[in-house]
């Protein structure tokens, strides 16, 4: 087992990464005085991992309740949030209880938000079971639910007490979901760690096989990157924005197709390629670097082209809607080398629109 720390101003918390981790013991460490815990999961993950999680917690003396929600992004709603609240109130759980998020990013985001708000805030632990959740959503304390008019519109920054990434849970993850997680992994290399990108290239043929040691290294490196970025910028005022590489274009693709048509990671992959091509046009990176990015994403079975029926003006319209647009300027994260990136807010709509047209 490897341990990383997320060091924040007020406190720090550990990320445990390894195989067959003892959830109970690690939760006990994170929640030394806690008695009541509620595991929040969904109908796909519960049959696979709930029993193990529950008995491991009971072995450590926790009193365990559960709340099993329907599966899917479409249930990341105020209704599911209310279901968690009702389960907590019905179990008579007080402020000293804790929530355990057992699942992917959807379960993690909702559970985190429920923990942030139940009785003005209770402790929670993340047990991510998707690659995306391990490398991205479970670390950093962004929690949210969706509003019918926008994704993650209701939420809070609220850090967990610990993150427990058990690589073995990835065995049951569908390949398409593993690919989607790899989009965020590759993104991390591009924005900040050229060595890591190279490591991924060297292991490109094994990325989609279940290679525990490779996956463990990947999760470790990504969590390390994310922990450092979050420590520097907990509330996304500066450097944390770099993690949004590919996301401005990606969100536009997701919105154009209808959320859920492409997986988030798939849209991020195509969005990353667009950002790389803009960076090439600006002279920040070479054609060869763009090729390397495309080739690695392609090896991870991710799309490198955006939907061809999507026009430059579709992109602009949808990107202008994104909540990250500040004072009228769309902020683009662009690679300035493989392993370096920066935010640019001086690209005109016309310039980007025309460039997008040439990519169709
Ligand atoms: P997800 O939670 O929907 O999980 C994907 C699918 O895999 C689901 O059907 C799930 O039930 C299933 N699943 C999960 N673990 C499994 C396992 N071990 N075996 C078999 N099936 C399993 O999707 P995701 O990609 O993990 O997360 C996406 C969500 O994360 C989005 O809502 C996004 O907004 C959010 N997110 C949050 C942050 C953040 O910083 N908080 C960052 C990125 C993404
Ligand atoms: Zn993402």
mmCIF file of C-alpha atoms and ligand atoms in Angstrom:
data_model
loop_
_atom_site.group_PDB
_atom_site.id
_atom_site.type_symbol
_atom_site.label_atom_id
_atom_site.label_comp_id
_atom_site.label_asym_id
_atom_site.label_seq_id
_atom_site.Cartn_x
_atom_site.Cartn_y
_atom_site.Cartn_z
ATOM 1 C CA UNK A 1 0.000 0.000 0.000
ATOM 2 C CA UNK A 2 1.240 3.511 -0.800
ATOM 3 C CA UNK A 3 0.201 6.611 1.111
ATOM 4 C CA UNK A 4 0.060 10.169 -0.166
ATOM 5 C CA UNK A 5 -0.928 13.254 1.763
ATOM 6 C CA UNK A 6 -3.054 16.139 0.604
ATOM 7 C CA UNK A 7 -1.604 19.023 2.623
ATOM 8 C CA UNK A 8 -4.045 21.874 2.972
ATOM 9 C CA UNK A 9 -3.744 25.062 5.014
ATOM 10 C CA UNK A 10 -5.991 23.909 7.820
ATOM 11 C CA UNK A 11 -5.366 20.172 7.772
ATOM 12 C CA UNK A 12 -4.193 17.311 5.680
ATOM 13 C CA UNK A 13 -5.641 13.943 4.768
ATOM 14 C CA UNK A 14 -4.225 10.695 3.437
ATOM 15 C CA UNK A 15 -4.854 8.925 0.139
ATOM 16 C CA UNK A 16 -4.271 5.180 0.419
ATOM 17 C CA UNK A 17 -3.524 3.348 -2.818
ATOM 18 C CA UNK A 18 -3.113 -0.395 -3.108
ATOM 19 C CA UNK A 19 -4.701 -3.808 -3.453
ATOM 20 C CA UNK A 20 -7.235 -5.362 -1.096
ATOM 21 C CA UNK A 21 -7.108 -2.499 1.359
ATOM 22 C CA UNK A 22 -8.796 -2.915 4.721
ATOM 23 C CA UNK A 23 -11.549 -0.313 4.509
ATOM 24 C CA UNK A 24 -12.491 -0.741 8.166
ATOM 25 C CA UNK A 25 -9.016 -0.191 9.564
ATOM 26 C CA UNK A 26 -8.294 2.780 7.320
ATOM 27 C CA UNK A 27 -11.656 4.360 8.138
ATOM 28 C CA UNK A 28 -11.004 3.819 11.836
ATOM 29 C CA UNK A 29 -7.733 5.704 11.483
ATOM 30 C CA UNK A 30 -9.492 8.562 9.720
ATOM 31 C CA UNK A 31 -12.485 8.574 12.070
ATOM 32 C CA UNK A 32 -11.051 7.570 15.457
ATOM 33 C CA UNK A 33 -14.054 8.543 17.599
ATOM 34 C CA UNK A 34 -16.854 7.882 15.154
ATOM 35 C CA UNK A 35 -19.500 5.234 15.748
ATOM 36 C CA UNK A 36 -22.230 5.717 13.156
ATOM 37 C CA UNK A 37 -21.350 5.501 9.494
ATOM 38 C CA UNK A 38 -23.554 5.440 6.422
ATOM 39 C CA UNK A 39 -22.259 3.842 3.251
ATOM 40 C CA UNK A 40 -23.671 5.563 0.174
ATOM 41 C CA UNK A 41 -23.419 3.544 -3.028
ATOM 42 C CA UNK A 42 -25.466 2.604 -6.080
ATOM 43 C CA UNK A 43 -27.302 -0.411 -7.461
ATOM 44 C CA UNK A 44 -24.380 -1.484 -9.671
ATOM 45 C CA UNK A 45 -21.576 -1.180 -7.125
ATOM 46 C CA UNK A 46 -23.445 -2.411 -4.038
ATOM 47 C CA UNK A 47 -23.805 -6.036 -5.230
ATOM 48 C CA UNK A 48 -20.050 -6.090 -5.944
ATOM 49 C CA UNK A 49 -18.485 -4.360 -2.958
ATOM 50 C CA UNK A 50 -21.033 -3.429 -0.288
ATOM 51 C CA UNK A 51 -20.750 -6.634 1.783
ATOM 52 C CA UNK A 52 -16.970 -6.414 1.947
ATOM 53 C CA UNK A 53 -17.130 -2.757 2.884
ATOM 54 C CA UNK A 54 -19.845 -3.212 5.494
ATOM 55 C CA UNK A 55 -18.244 -6.184 7.261
ATOM 56 C CA UNK A 56 -14.832 -4.551 7.269
ATOM 57 C CA UNK A 57 -16.347 -1.472 8.958
ATOM 58 C CA UNK A 58 -18.332 -3.603 11.430
ATOM 59 C CA UNK A 59 -15.131 -5.436 12.373
ATOM 60 C CA UNK A 60 -13.800 -2.085 13.550
ATOM 61 C CA UNK A 61 -16.845 -1.458 15.718
ATOM 62 C CA UNK A 62 -18.704 0.937 13.424
ATOM 63 C CA UNK A 63 -22.505 0.842 13.397
ATOM 64 C CA UNK A 64 -23.239 0.723 9.677
ATOM 65 C CA UNK A 65 -26.288 1.961 7.778
ATOM 66 C CA UNK A 66 -26.582 2.048 3.992
ATOM 67 C CA UNK A 67 -28.188 4.195 1.325
ATOM 68 C CA UNK A 68 -28.241 2.634 -2.133
ATOM 69 C CA UNK A 69 -29.136 5.006 -4.960
ATOM 70 C CA UNK A 70 -30.017 4.333 -8.595
ATOM 71 C CA UNK A 71 -27.011 4.292 -10.938
ATOM 72 C CA UNK A 72 -26.154 7.109 -13.320
ATOM 73 C CA UNK A 73 -25.355 10.765 -13.852
ATOM 74 C CA UNK A 74 -29.072 11.396 -14.370
ATOM 75 C CA UNK A 75 -29.562 10.576 -10.682
ATOM 76 C CA UNK A 76 -26.998 13.101 -9.450
ATOM 77 C CA UNK A 77 -29.973 15.155 -8.399
ATOM 78 C CA UNK A 78 -31.594 16.906 -5.518
ATOM 79 C CA UNK A 79 -33.916 13.862 -5.221
ATOM 80 C CA UNK A 80 -30.991 11.511 -4.581
ATOM 81 C CA UNK A 81 -29.497 14.067 -2.218
ATOM 82 C CA UNK A 82 -32.801 14.110 -0.316
ATOM 83 C CA UNK A 83 -32.771 10.311 -0.225
ATOM 84 C CA UNK A 84 -29.407 10.450 1.574
ATOM 85 C CA UNK A 85 -30.721 13.107 3.981
ATOM 86 C CA UNK A 86 -33.819 11.033 4.723
ATOM 87 C CA UNK A 87 -31.728 7.904 5.340
ATOM 88 C CA UNK A 88 -29.500 9.836 7.770
ATOM 89 C CA UNK A 89 -32.433 11.362 9.651
ATOM 90 C CA UNK A 90 -34.293 8.020 9.763
ATOM 91 C CA UNK A 91 -31.202 6.354 11.231
ATOM 92 C CA UNK A 92 -31.102 9.139 13.858
ATOM 93 C CA UNK A 93 -27.507 9.929 12.927
ATOM 94 C CA UNK A 94 -26.072 13.019 14.615
ATOM 95 C CA UNK A 95 -23.211 15.386 13.854
ATOM 96 C CA UNK A 96 -20.646 12.823 14.939
ATOM 97 C CA UNK A 97 -21.593 10.395 12.154
ATOM 98 C CA UNK A 98 -19.655 9.943 8.928
ATOM 99 C CA UNK A 99 -20.551 9.142 5.349
ATOM 100 C CA UNK A 100 -18.634 6.660 3.231
ATOM 101 C CA UNK A 101 -18.821 7.169 -0.541
ATOM 102 C CA UNK A 102 -18.436 3.768 -2.192
ATOM 103 C CA UNK A 103 -18.501 4.267 -5.950
ATOM 104 C CA UNK A 104 -17.479 6.393 -8.889
ATOM 105 C CA UNK A 105 -17.512 10.154 -9.248
ATOM 106 C CA UNK A 106 -21.292 10.416 -9.190
ATOM 107 C CA UNK A 107 -21.617 8.699 -5.810
ATOM 108 C CA UNK A 108 -18.526 10.541 -4.545
ATOM 109 C CA UNK A 109 -19.731 14.000 -5.541
ATOM 110 C CA UNK A 110 -23.226 13.476 -4.093
ATOM 111 C CA UNK A 111 -21.997 11.905 -0.874
ATOM 112 C CA UNK A 112 -19.468 14.679 -0.394
ATOM 113 C CA UNK A 113 -22.162 17.297 -0.847
ATOM 114 C CA UNK A 114 -24.481 15.459 1.545
ATOM 115 C CA UNK A 115 -21.647 15.339 4.102
ATOM 116 C CA UNK A 116 -20.949 19.052 3.616
ATOM 117 C CA UNK A 117 -24.532 19.950 4.406
ATOM 118 C CA UNK A 118 -26.000 17.335 6.782
ATOM 119 C CA UNK A 119 -26.392 19.115 10.102
ATOM 120 C CA UNK A 120 -23.990 21.792 8.764
ATOM 121 C CA UNK A 121 -21.270 19.295 7.983
ATOM 122 C CA UNK A 122 -20.198 15.784 8.990
ATOM 123 C CA UNK A 123 -17.092 13.774 8.166
ATOM 124 C CA UNK A 124 -16.787 11.620 5.053
ATOM 125 C CA UNK A 125 -14.400 9.174 3.428
ATOM 126 C CA UNK A 126 -14.078 8.478 -0.286
ATOM 127 C CA UNK A 127 -13.729 4.893 -1.504
ATOM 128 C CA UNK A 128 -13.512 5.490 -5.283
ATOM 129 C CA UNK A 129 -14.236 2.497 -7.509
ATOM 130 C CA UNK A 130 -13.664 3.969 -10.992
ATOM 131 C CA UNK A 131 -10.338 5.042 -12.446
ATOM 132 C CA UNK A 132 -11.731 8.539 -12.966
ATOM 133 C CA UNK A 133 -12.787 8.795 -9.344
ATOM 134 C CA UNK A 134 -9.417 7.490 -8.129
ATOM 135 C CA UNK A 135 -7.329 9.892 -10.179
ATOM 136 C CA UNK A 136 -9.608 12.884 -10.212
ATOM 137 C CA UNK A 137 -12.961 13.322 -8.512
ATOM 138 C CA UNK A 138 -12.277 11.772 -5.093
ATOM 139 C CA UNK A 139 -9.274 14.007 -4.445
ATOM 140 C CA UNK A 140 -9.612 17.745 -3.986
ATOM 141 C CA UNK A 141 -12.889 18.256 -2.198
ATOM 142 C CA UNK A 142 -15.142 19.422 -5.004
ATOM 143 C CA UNK A 143 -18.607 18.090 -4.236
ATOM 144 C CA UNK A 144 -21.834 18.693 -6.132
ATOM 145 C CA UNK A 145 -25.186 17.677 -7.478
ATOM 146 C CA UNK A 146 -26.679 18.738 -10.813
ATOM 147 C CA UNK A 147 -29.498 21.189 -11.464
ATOM 148 C CA UNK A 148 -31.766 20.538 -14.486
ATOM 149 C CA UNK A 149 -30.195 23.649 -16.029
ATOM 150 C CA UNK A 150 -26.575 22.772 -15.429
ATOM 151 C CA UNK A 151 -24.086 20.168 -14.248
ATOM 152 C CA UNK A 152 -22.578 20.547 -10.760
ATOM 153 C CA UNK A 153 -24.483 23.793 -10.227
ATOM 154 C CA UNK A 154 -25.143 23.074 -6.548
ATOM 155 C CA UNK A 155 -22.133 22.154 -4.463
ATOM 156 C CA UNK A 156 -19.397 22.959 -2.003
ATOM 157 C CA UNK A 157 -15.678 22.650 -1.495
ATOM 158 C CA UNK A 158 -15.518 20.074 1.285
ATOM 159 C CA UNK A 159 -12.550 17.813 1.897
ATOM 160 C CA UNK A 160 -12.819 14.154 2.901
ATOM 161 C CA UNK A 161 -11.050 12.673 5.944
ATOM 162 C CA UNK A 162 -9.352 10.076 3.751
ATOM 163 C CA UNK A 163 -9.421 8.561 0.262
ATOM 164 C CA UNK A 164 -9.083 4.789 -0.076
ATOM 165 C CA UNK A 165 -8.275 3.725 -3.646
ATOM 166 C CA UNK A 166 -8.442 -0.059 -3.855
ATOM 167 C CA UNK A 167 -7.034 -0.919 -7.280
ATOM 168 C CA UNK A 168 -8.730 -4.326 -7.219
ATOM 169 C CA UNK A 169 -12.143 -2.720 -7.604
ATOM 170 C CA UNK A 170 -11.102 -1.681 -11.123
ATOM 171 C CA UNK A 171 -11.242 -5.346 -12.175
ATOM 172 C CA UNK A 172 -14.999 -5.122 -12.636
ATOM 173 C CA UNK A 173 -14.977 -1.701 -14.305
ATOM 174 C CA UNK A 174 -16.150 -1.827 -17.955
ATOM 175 C CA UNK A 175 -13.334 -1.080 -20.429
ATOM 176 C CA UNK A 176 -15.095 2.002 -21.778
ATOM 177 C CA UNK A 177 -15.125 3.480 -18.264
ATOM 178 C CA UNK A 178 -11.429 2.650 -17.832
ATOM 179 C CA UNK A 179 -10.702 4.492 -21.093
ATOM 180 C CA UNK A 180 -12.665 7.485 -19.872
ATOM 181 C CA UNK A 181 -10.543 7.560 -16.720
ATOM 182 C CA UNK A 182 -7.406 7.402 -18.826
ATOM 183 C CA UNK A 183 -8.394 10.661 -20.514
ATOM 184 C CA UNK A 184 -7.925 12.426 -17.157
ATOM 185 C CA UNK A 185 -4.698 10.493 -16.569
ATOM 186 C CA UNK A 186 -3.225 11.558 -19.910
ATOM 187 C CA UNK A 187 -4.447 15.109 -19.277
ATOM 188 C CA UNK A 188 -2.475 15.213 -16.012
ATOM 189 C CA UNK A 189 0.704 14.286 -17.872
ATOM 190 C CA UNK A 190 0.156 16.897 -20.573
ATOM 191 C CA UNK A 191 -0.506 19.805 -18.223
ATOM 192 C CA UNK A 192 2.215 19.324 -15.681
ATOM 193 C CA UNK A 193 4.376 16.211 -15.934
ATOM 194 C CA UNK A 194 6.139 15.402 -19.199
ATOM 195 C CA UNK A 195 8.000 12.476 -17.592
ATOM 196 C CA UNK A 196 4.713 10.894 -16.609
ATOM 197 C CA UNK A 197 3.413 11.391 -20.155
ATOM 198 C CA UNK A 198 6.483 9.554 -21.420
ATOM 199 C CA UNK A 199 5.894 6.773 -18.907
ATOM 200 C CA UNK A 200 2.347 6.409 -20.251
ATOM 201 C CA UNK A 201 3.643 6.291 -23.823
ATOM 202 C CA UNK A 202 6.099 3.565 -22.886
ATOM 203 C CA UNK A 203 3.272 1.548 -21.347
ATOM 204 C CA UNK A 204 0.645 2.464 -23.929
ATOM 205 C CA UNK A 205 0.026 -1.125 -25.009
ATOM 206 C CA UNK A 206 -0.774 -2.202 -21.454
ATOM 207 C CA UNK A 207 -2.994 0.725 -20.491
ATOM 208 C CA UNK A 208 -6.231 -1.146 -21.006
ATOM 209 C CA UNK A 209 -5.201 -4.486 -19.562
ATOM 210 C CA UNK A 210 -5.730 -5.068 -15.870
ATOM 211 C CA UNK A 211 -2.141 -4.672 -14.737
ATOM 212 C CA UNK A 212 -2.319 -3.960 -11.012
ATOM 213 C CA UNK A 213 1.169 -2.578 -10.678
ATOM 214 C CA UNK A 214 0.795 -0.270 -13.678
ATOM 215 C CA UNK A 215 -2.611 0.944 -12.456
ATOM 216 C CA UNK A 216 -1.226 1.508 -8.987
ATOM 217 C CA UNK A 217 1.607 3.610 -10.381
ATOM 218 C CA UNK A 218 -0.800 5.571 -12.554
ATOM 219 C CA UNK A 219 -3.198 6.291 -9.682
ATOM 220 C CA UNK A 220 -0.285 7.246 -7.418
ATOM 221 C CA UNK A 221 1.246 9.669 -9.920
ATOM 222 C CA UNK A 222 -2.102 11.300 -10.736
ATOM 223 C CA UNK A 223 -3.101 11.668 -7.077
ATOM 224 C CA UNK A 224 0.330 13.127 -6.368
ATOM 225 C CA UNK A 225 -0.155 15.700 -9.127
ATOM 226 C CA UNK A 226 -3.690 16.507 -8.024
ATOM 227 C CA UNK A 227 -2.749 16.700 -4.331
ATOM 228 C CA UNK A 228 0.030 19.174 -5.089
ATOM 229 C CA UNK A 229 -2.150 21.313 -7.324
ATOM 230 C CA UNK A 230 -5.004 21.334 -4.799
ATOM 231 C CA UNK A 231 -2.623 22.178 -1.942
ATOM 232 C CA UNK A 232 -1.489 25.240 -3.877
ATOM 233 C CA UNK A 233 -4.966 26.300 -4.893
ATOM 234 C CA UNK A 234 -7.787 24.738 -2.894
ATOM 235 C CA UNK A 235 -10.549 26.857 -4.416
ATOM 236 C CA UNK A 236 -9.463 27.049 -8.033
ATOM 237 C CA UNK A 237 -8.314 30.660 -8.132
ATOM 238 C CA UNK A 238 -5.175 29.908 -10.131
ATOM 239 C CA UNK A 239 -3.108 26.838 -10.957
ATOM 240 C CA UNK A 240 -5.968 24.386 -10.301
ATOM 241 C CA UNK A 241 -7.644 25.688 -13.447
ATOM 242 C CA UNK A 242 -4.996 23.830 -15.448
ATOM 243 C CA UNK A 243 -6.775 20.598 -14.542
ATOM 244 C CA UNK A 244 -9.505 21.808 -16.890
ATOM 245 C CA UNK A 245 -7.428 21.114 -19.997
ATOM 246 C CA UNK A 246 -9.792 19.762 -22.631
ATOM 247 C CA UNK A 247 -12.806 20.482 -20.460
ATOM 248 C CA UNK A 248 -14.058 23.744 -21.983
ATOM 249 C CA UNK A 249 -14.243 22.138 -25.429
ATOM 250 C CA UNK A 250 -15.236 18.814 -23.852
ATOM 251 C CA UNK A 251 -18.205 20.246 -21.968
ATOM 252 C CA UNK A 252 -19.408 21.857 -25.187
ATOM 253 C CA UNK A 253 -19.300 18.446 -26.886
ATOM 254 C CA UNK A 254 -21.164 16.829 -23.977
ATOM 255 C CA UNK A 255 -23.814 19.550 -24.058
ATOM 256 C CA UNK A 256 -24.131 19.392 -27.869
ATOM 257 C CA UNK A 257 -24.668 15.624 -27.909
ATOM 258 C CA UNK A 258 -26.756 15.615 -24.735
ATOM 259 C CA UNK A 259 -25.013 14.778 -21.445
ATOM 260 C CA UNK A 260 -24.404 11.046 -21.182
ATOM 261 C CA UNK A 261 -24.186 10.382 -24.935
ATOM 262 C CA UNK A 262 -20.405 10.418 -24.726
ATOM 263 C CA UNK A 263 -18.726 9.639 -21.432
ATOM 264 C CA UNK A 264 -17.163 12.701 -19.831
ATOM 265 C CA UNK A 265 -13.652 11.313 -20.380
ATOM 266 C CA UNK A 266 -14.383 10.741 -24.071
ATOM 267 C CA UNK A 267 -15.411 14.363 -24.502
ATOM 268 C CA UNK A 268 -12.333 15.486 -22.541
ATOM 269 C CA UNK A 269 -10.124 13.452 -24.884
ATOM 270 C CA UNK A 270 -11.553 15.105 -28.002
ATOM 271 C CA UNK A 271 -11.406 18.476 -26.196
ATOM 272 C CA UNK A 272 -7.753 17.926 -25.331
ATOM 273 C CA UNK A 273 -6.938 17.324 -28.985
ATOM 274 C CA UNK A 274 -8.670 20.592 -29.907
ATOM 275 C CA UNK A 275 -6.675 22.450 -27.227
ATOM 276 C CA UNK A 276 -3.470 20.865 -28.545
ATOM 277 C CA UNK A 277 -4.301 21.954 -32.091
ATOM 278 C CA UNK A 278 -5.022 25.504 -30.946
ATOM 279 C CA UNK A 279 -1.677 25.448 -29.109
ATOM 280 C CA UNK A 280 0.015 24.244 -32.298
ATOM 281 C CA UNK A 281 -1.591 27.038 -34.293
ATOM 282 C CA UNK A 282 -0.355 29.540 -31.699
ATOM 283 C CA UNK A 283 3.158 28.117 -32.033
ATOM 284 C CA UNK A 284 3.320 26.815 -28.439
ATOM 285 C CA UNK A 285 3.796 23.162 -29.368
ATOM 286 C CA UNK A 286 4.966 21.288 -32.429
ATOM 287 C CA UNK A 287 2.993 19.150 -34.848
ATOM 288 C CA UNK A 288 4.941 16.229 -33.472
ATOM 289 C CA UNK A 289 3.713 16.897 -29.906
ATOM 290 C CA UNK A 290 0.125 17.021 -31.169
ATOM 291 C CA UNK A 291 0.744 13.669 -32.845
ATOM 292 C CA UNK A 292 2.068 12.205 -29.591
ATOM 293 C CA UNK A 293 -1.035 13.399 -27.722
ATOM 294 C CA UNK A 294 -3.398 11.991 -30.371
ATOM 295 C CA UNK A 295 -1.560 8.707 -30.547
ATOM 296 C CA UNK A 296 -1.645 8.133 -26.768
ATOM 297 C CA UNK A 297 -5.347 9.005 -26.528
ATOM 298 C CA UNK A 298 -6.027 6.709 -29.468
ATOM 299 C CA UNK A 299 -4.155 3.835 -27.779
ATOM 300 C CA UNK A 300 -6.417 4.361 -24.769
ATOM 301 C CA UNK A 301 -9.356 3.867 -27.180
ATOM 302 C CA UNK A 302 -10.520 7.449 -26.801
ATOM 303 C CA UNK A 303 -12.001 9.671 -29.528
ATOM 304 C CA UNK A 304 -9.590 12.209 -30.989
ATOM 305 C CA UNK A 305 -12.112 13.879 -33.299
ATOM 306 C CA UNK A 306 -15.121 15.859 -32.210
ATOM 307 C CA UNK A 307 -18.528 15.124 -33.769
ATOM 308 C CA UNK A 308 -18.336 16.353 -37.340
ATOM 309 C CA UNK A 309 -21.811 17.850 -37.325
ATOM 310 C CA UNK A 310 -20.671 20.273 -34.635
ATOM 311 C CA UNK A 311 -19.737 23.672 -36.049
ATOM 312 C CA UNK A 312 -17.396 26.336 -34.742
ATOM 313 C CA UNK A 313 -20.372 28.462 -33.783
ATOM 314 C CA UNK A 314 -21.964 25.531 -31.887
ATOM 315 C CA UNK A 315 -18.802 25.396 -29.807
ATOM 316 C CA UNK A 316 -18.791 29.139 -29.134
ATOM 317 C CA UNK A 317 -22.459 29.209 -28.159
ATOM 318 C CA UNK A 318 -22.059 26.302 -25.751
ATOM 319 C CA UNK A 319 -18.723 27.427 -24.339
ATOM 320 C CA UNK A 320 -20.165 30.853 -23.556
ATOM 321 C CA UNK A 321 -22.662 29.018 -21.327
ATOM 322 C CA UNK A 322 -19.967 27.284 -19.292
ATOM 323 C CA UNK A 323 -19.756 28.409 -15.654
ATOM 324 C CA UNK A 324 -16.004 28.936 -16.021
ATOM 325 C CA UNK A 325 -16.421 31.924 -18.362
ATOM 326 C CA UNK A 326 -15.184 34.965 -16.440
ATOM 327 C CA UNK A 327 -16.140 38.551 -17.317
ATOM 328 C CA UNK A 328 -16.962 37.693 -20.902
ATOM 329 C CA UNK A 329 -13.653 35.990 -21.684
ATOM 330 C CA UNK A 330 -13.522 32.291 -22.353
ATOM 331 C CA UNK A 331 -10.490 30.925 -20.531
ATOM 332 C CA UNK A 332 -8.612 28.285 -22.479
ATOM 333 C CA UNK A 333 -6.105 25.918 -20.930
ATOM 334 C CA UNK A 334 -3.523 25.172 -23.609
ATOM 335 C CA UNK A 335 -0.405 23.014 -23.500
ATOM 336 C CA UNK A 336 2.757 25.064 -23.971
ATOM 337 C CA UNK A 337 4.860 21.875 -24.155
ATOM 338 C CA UNK A 338 4.182 18.278 -23.203
ATOM 339 C CA UNK A 339 4.227 18.635 -19.428
ATOM 340 C CA UNK A 340 3.502 22.378 -19.305
ATOM 341 C CA UNK A 341 0.358 24.427 -19.756
ATOM 342 C CA UNK A 342 -1.148 27.834 -19.103
ATOM 343 C CA UNK A 343 -4.495 29.623 -19.114
ATOM 344 C CA UNK A 344 -5.212 32.065 -21.950
ATOM 345 C CA UNK A 345 -8.132 34.450 -21.977
ATOM 346 C CA UNK A 346 -7.106 36.593 -24.938
ATOM 347 C CA UNK A 347 -8.192 34.329 -27.798
ATOM 348 C CA UNK A 348 -10.947 35.982 -29.789
ATOM 349 C CA UNK A 349 -14.148 34.076 -30.503
ATOM 350 C CA UNK A 350 -13.613 34.590 -34.247
ATOM 351 C CA UNK A 351 -10.131 33.128 -34.147
ATOM 352 C CA UNK A 352 -11.191 30.013 -32.225
ATOM 353 C CA UNK A 353 -14.336 29.575 -34.307
ATOM 354 C CA UNK A 354 -12.441 29.688 -37.587
ATOM 355 C CA UNK A 355 -9.784 27.313 -36.323
ATOM 356 C CA UNK A 356 -12.469 24.852 -35.224
ATOM 357 C CA UNK A 357 -13.979 25.029 -38.712
ATOM 358 C CA UNK A 358 -10.631 23.976 -40.216
ATOM 359 C CA UNK A 359 -10.571 20.933 -37.910
ATOM 360 C CA UNK A 360 -13.939 19.563 -39.098
HETATM 361 P P1 LIG B 1 -19.822 7.082 -12.477
HETATM 362 O O1 LIG B 1 -19.740 7.367 -11.049
HETATM 363 O O2 LIG B 1 -21.128 7.261 -13.138
HETATM 364 O O3 LIG B 1 -19.314 5.587 -12.723
HETATM 365 C C1 LIG B 1 -19.331 5.073 -14.029
HETATM 366 C C2 LIG B 1 -20.111 3.757 -14.110
HETATM 367 O O4 LIG B 1 -19.318 2.694 -13.575
HETATM 368 C C3 LIG B 1 -21.395 3.743 -13.298
HETATM 369 O O5 LIG B 1 -22.357 2.996 -13.990
HETATM 370 C C4 LIG B 1 -20.991 3.031 -12.024
HETATM 371 O O6 LIG B 1 -22.071 2.431 -11.351
HETATM 372 C C5 LIG B 1 -20.038 2.001 -12.562
HETATM 373 N N1 LIG B 1 -19.024 1.513 -11.629
HETATM 374 C C6 LIG B 1 -18.343 2.234 -10.730
HETATM 375 N N2 LIG B 1 -17.383 1.498 -10.156
HETATM 376 C C7 LIG B 1 -17.478 0.276 -10.695
HETATM 377 C C8 LIG B 1 -16.743 -0.921 -10.526
HETATM 378 N N3 LIG B 1 -15.678 -0.985 -9.710
HETATM 379 N N4 LIG B 1 -17.109 -2.012 -11.240
HETATM 380 C C9 LIG B 1 -18.146 -1.931 -12.121
HETATM 381 N N5 LIG B 1 -18.854 -0.825 -12.339
HETATM 382 C C10 LIG B 1 -18.524 0.268 -11.641
HETATM 383 O O7 LIG B 1 -18.760 7.942 -13.319
HETATM 384 P P2 LIG B 1 -17.287 8.460 -13.021
HETATM 385 O O8 LIG B 1 -16.658 8.561 -14.343
HETATM 386 O O9 LIG B 1 -16.632 7.701 -11.948
HETATM 387 O O10 LIG B 1 -17.544 9.923 -12.445
HETATM 388 C C11 LIG B 1 -18.165 10.923 -13.208
HETATM 389 C C12 LIG B 1 -18.684 11.977 -12.263
HETATM 390 O O11 LIG B 1 -17.579 12.544 -11.560
HETATM 391 C C13 LIG B 1 -19.399 13.132 -12.948
HETATM 392 O O12 LIG B 1 -20.590 13.390 -12.275
HETATM 393 C C14 LIG B 1 -18.435 14.307 -12.805
HETATM 394 O O13 LIG B 1 -19.101 15.538 -12.712
HETATM 395 C C15 LIG B 1 -17.728 13.960 -11.539
HETATM 396 N N6 LIG B 1 -16.389 14.543 -11.421
HETATM 397 C C16 LIG B 1 -16.103 15.223 -10.291
HETATM 398 C C17 LIG B 1 -14.856 15.771 -10.112
HETATM 399 C C18 LIG B 1 -14.531 16.454 -8.831
HETATM 400 O O14 LIG B 1 -13.471 17.075 -8.715
HETATM 401 N N7 LIG B 1 -15.374 16.350 -7.842
HETATM 402 C C19 LIG B 1 -13.866 15.628 -11.087
HETATM 403 C C20 LIG B 1 -14.186 14.919 -12.252
HETATM 404 C C21 LIG B 1 -15.464 14.370 -12.392
HETATM 405 ZN ZN1 LIG B 2 -12.936 15.807 -15.973
#
